[in-house]
Coordinates of C-alpha atoms in Angstrom, one line a residue:
M1 CA 47.2 -28.7 291.7
A2 CA 44.9 -29.0 288.7
D3 CA 41.9 -28.3 291.0
D4 CA 43.5 -24.9 291.9
I5 CA 43.6 -23.7 288.2
P6 CA 40.6 -21.4 287.8
D7 CA 38.1 -21.7 285.0
L8 CA 38.4 -18.9 282.5
V9 CA 36.0 -17.6 279.9
L10 CA 37.3 -15.4 277.1
G11 CA 34.9 -12.8 275.8
I12 CA 34.3 -9.4 274.4
S13 CA 32.8 -6.5 276.5
E14 CA 30.0 -4.2 275.3
A15 CA 32.7 -1.7 274.6
T16 CA 34.4 -4.4 272.3
E17 CA 37.3 -4.9 274.7
S18 CA 38.9 -8.3 275.1
V19 CA 38.0 -9.5 278.6
V20 CA 38.4 -12.6 280.7
F21 CA 35.8 -13.9 283.2
V22 CA 37.3 -15.9 286.1
E23 CA 34.8 -18.4 287.6
G24 CA 31.9 -16.0 287.2
S25 CA 33.8 -12.9 288.5
E26 CA 33.5 -9.5 287.0
Q27 CA 35.1 -9.0 283.7
I28 CA 38.8 -8.5 283.7
N29 CA 40.6 -6.5 281.1
S30 CA 44.1 -6.1 282.5
L31 CA 46.9 -8.6 283.3
R32 CA 47.5 -7.0 286.7
Q33 CA 43.9 -7.6 287.7
L34 CA 44.0 -11.1 286.3
I35 CA 47.1 -12.1 288.4
S36 CA 45.5 -10.5 291.5
I37 CA 42.2 -12.3 291.2
A38 CA 43.5 -15.6 290.0
P39 CA 47.0 -16.3 291.6
G40 CA 46.5 -20.0 290.8
L41 CA 47.4 -19.1 287.2
L42 CA 51.0 -18.7 288.4
H43 CA 51.5 -22.4 288.9
P44 CA 53.5 -24.1 286.1
E45 CA 50.7 -26.5 285.4
A46 CA 48.5 -23.5 284.5
A47 CA 50.8 -22.3 281.8
I48 CA 48.4 -23.0 278.9
T49 CA 45.5 -21.4 280.6
L50 CA 47.5 -18.3 281.6
A51 CA 48.9 -18.1 278.0
Q52 CA 45.4 -18.1 276.6
A53 CA 44.3 -15.4 279.0
V54 CA 47.3 -13.2 278.4
N55 CA 47.1 -13.6 274.6
H56 CA 43.4 -12.7 274.6
I57 CA 43.7 -9.6 276.8
E58 CA 46.7 -8.3 274.8
H59 CA 45.5 -9.0 271.2
G60 CA 42.0 -10.5 271.3
T61 CA 41.6 -12.9 268.3
D62 CA 44.6 -11.6 266.3
Y63 CA 46.7 -14.6 267.5
R64 CA 46.0 -18.2 268.6
V65 CA 48.1 -19.9 271.3
I66 CA 50.0 -22.9 270.0
D67 CA 49.4 -25.6 272.6
D68 CA 49.8 -28.6 270.2
T69 CA 53.0 -28.1 268.3
A70 CA 52.6 -31.2 266.2
S71 CA 49.2 -30.1 265.0
Y72 CA 50.5 -26.7 264.2
E73 CA 53.4 -28.1 262.1
A74 CA 51.0 -30.3 260.2
R75 CA 48.7 -27.4 259.4
Y76 CA 51.6 -25.2 258.3
R77 CA 53.0 -27.8 256.0
A78 CA 49.5 -28.5 254.6
K79 CA 49.1 -24.8 253.7
L80 CA 52.4 -24.8 251.9
E81 CA 51.5 -27.9 249.9
K82 CA 48.3 -26.1 248.7
E83 CA 50.2 -23.1 247.4
D84 CA 51.5 -23.0 243.8
P85 CA 55.3 -22.8 244.0
N86 CA 55.5 -21.4 240.5
A87 CA 53.0 -18.6 241.1
A88 CA 54.6 -15.1 241.1
W89 CA 54.3 -12.8 244.1
Q90 CA 51.2 -10.7 244.0
E91 CA 50.5 -7.6 246.2
G92 CA 47.7 -8.3 248.6
V93 CA 47.9 -12.1 248.3
L94 CA 49.1 -13.7 251.5
R95 CA 51.2 -16.9 251.1
L96 CA 53.4 -18.7 253.6
R97 CA 55.7 -19.6 250.7
D98 CA 56.6 -15.9 250.3
H99 CA 57.9 -15.9 253.9
G100 CA 59.5 -19.3 254.5
I101 CA 59.4 -22.2 257.0
P102 CA 60.3 -22.0 260.7
D103 CA 62.4 -24.5 262.7
F104 CA 59.5 -26.4 264.3
D105 CA 61.8 -27.9 266.9
D106 CA 62.1 -24.4 268.4
I107 CA 58.3 -24.0 268.9
K108 CA 57.3 -25.3 272.3
A109 CA 54.1 -25.6 274.3
P110 CA 53.5 -22.8 276.9
A111 CA 55.8 -23.0 279.9
L112 CA 56.1 -21.0 283.1
S113 CA 59.6 -20.9 284.7
G114 CA 61.2 -18.4 287.1
G115 CA 58.0 -16.3 287.0
V116 CA 58.3 -15.8 283.2
L117 CA 55.6 -17.2 280.9
T118 CA 56.9 -18.2 277.5
Y119 CA 54.6 -19.4 274.8
F120 CA 54.2 -19.4 271.0
A121 CA 51.2 -18.2 269.0
E122 CA 50.2 -18.0 265.3
D123 CA 48.7 -15.0 263.7
N124 CA 45.1 -15.5 262.5
Y125 CA 45.8 -14.1 259.1
L126 CA 48.4 -16.4 257.7
G127 CA 49.6 -18.7 260.5
L128 CA 53.1 -17.3 261.0
P129 CA 54.5 -18.1 264.4
Y130 CA 55.5 -15.7 267.2
R131 CA 57.3 -16.1 270.5
I132 CA 55.9 -14.3 273.5
E133 CA 57.2 -13.6 276.9
F134 CA 55.3 -12.3 279.9
D135 CA 57.0 -11.5 283.2
T136 CA 54.4 -12.3 285.8
A137 CA 56.3 -10.4 288.5
N138 CA 55.6 -7.2 286.4
P139 CA 52.1 -7.7 285.1
G140 CA 51.9 -4.0 284.1
G141 CA 54.9 -4.4 281.8
D142 CA 55.0 -5.0 278.1
V143 CA 54.2 -8.4 276.7
I144 CA 56.7 -9.0 274.0
Y145 CA 55.7 -10.6 270.7
S146 CA 58.7 -11.5 268.5
A147 CA 58.4 -13.1 265.0
V148 CA 60.0 -16.6 264.9
P149 CA 62.7 -16.6 262.2
V150 CA 61.8 -18.5 259.0
T151 CA 64.1 -20.0 256.3
P152 CA 63.2 -19.0 252.8
L153 CA 62.1 -21.8 250.6
P154 CA 64.2 -22.7 247.5
A155 CA 63.1 -21.3 244.3
A156 CA 60.8 -23.6 242.2
E157 CA 62.3 -25.3 239.2
P158 CA 61.3 -23.4 236.0
A159 CA 58.7 -25.2 233.9
P160 CA 60.1 -26.8 230.8
L161 CA 59.6 -24.9 227.6
A162 CA 56.8 -26.1 225.3
P163 CA 58.1 -27.7 222.1
N164 CA 58.2 -25.4 219.0
P165 CA 55.6 -26.7 216.6
L166 CA 57.9 -25.7 213.7
F167 CA 60.7 -27.9 214.9
V168 CA 60.4 -31.3 213.3
G169 CA 63.6 -32.9 214.3
S170 CA 65.0 -32.9 210.7
N171 CA 67.4 -30.8 208.7
E172 CA 65.0 -30.7 205.8
P173 CA 63.6 -27.3 205.1
L174 CA 60.0 -26.3 205.5
V175 CA 58.1 -24.9 202.5
P176 CA 54.6 -23.4 202.1
S177 CA 51.9 -25.9 201.4
D178 CA 48.6 -25.4 199.6
D179 CA 46.9 -27.5 202.3
Y180 CA 45.3 -24.9 204.7
G181 CA 48.3 -22.6 204.2
G182 CA 50.4 -24.9 206.5
L183 CA 54.0 -26.0 206.2
E184 CA 55.3 -29.3 204.8
L185 CA 58.7 -30.8 204.3
A186 CA 60.3 -30.2 200.9
E187 CA 61.3 -33.2 198.8
E188 CA 64.6 -31.6 198.0
P189 CA 66.5 -28.8 199.7
L190 CA 65.8 -25.4 198.4
E191 CA 68.6 -23.8 196.4
I192 CA 69.4 -20.1 196.7
D193 CA 71.2 -18.6 193.7
D194 CA 74.4 -16.9 194.5
V195 CA 74.5 -13.3 193.5
G196 CA 78.0 -12.4 192.1
E197 CA 79.6 -9.0 192.6
D198 CA 79.5 -8.4 188.8
D199 CA 75.8 -9.3 188.5
E200 CA 73.7 -6.4 187.6
P201 CA 69.9 -6.2 188.1
E202 CA 67.9 -6.3 184.9
S203 CA 66.7 -3.0 183.7
Q204 CA 63.0 -2.3 183.8

């Protein structure tokens, strides 16, 4: 059956449309036309090739078909490792950590069953996964892209506070020093005179 799977070339037309060339045929820019010209794509063994063609016609280079799930998981986790977990959210800064992590066991290679093509793709901006369904019996219908649920990552542990340079681990008081205006330990605790209720300030 592999010999019946047509060779496809993904490209862009002069009008900047996403098109597919099937074994040197005229450029194809609709799924209905694709299925009509290349019925061999409806065989289950052609699922990856069909997914790439459907994805290209529908969204061009906005998404990439996930045909190697282990490689995708490794790249996703590597991106997370490079992100600073303590960095605050910033508008316009795209981070996987601000979204979460998917259940990678749910992400499968393209498959065609019962006339329905199911595949997963990652967006080209951040790498978030999407689940896509295409009913080959209705090639003029909608191709549904649904975001794969992600689980928020736990908040990062707060960084420990820096030690206070004035804390010396002693109960002895600090007094001004003539040495560079710094502080030094007093030899004896400072005494503060009690002011009685009957004490009166000295007259000027």
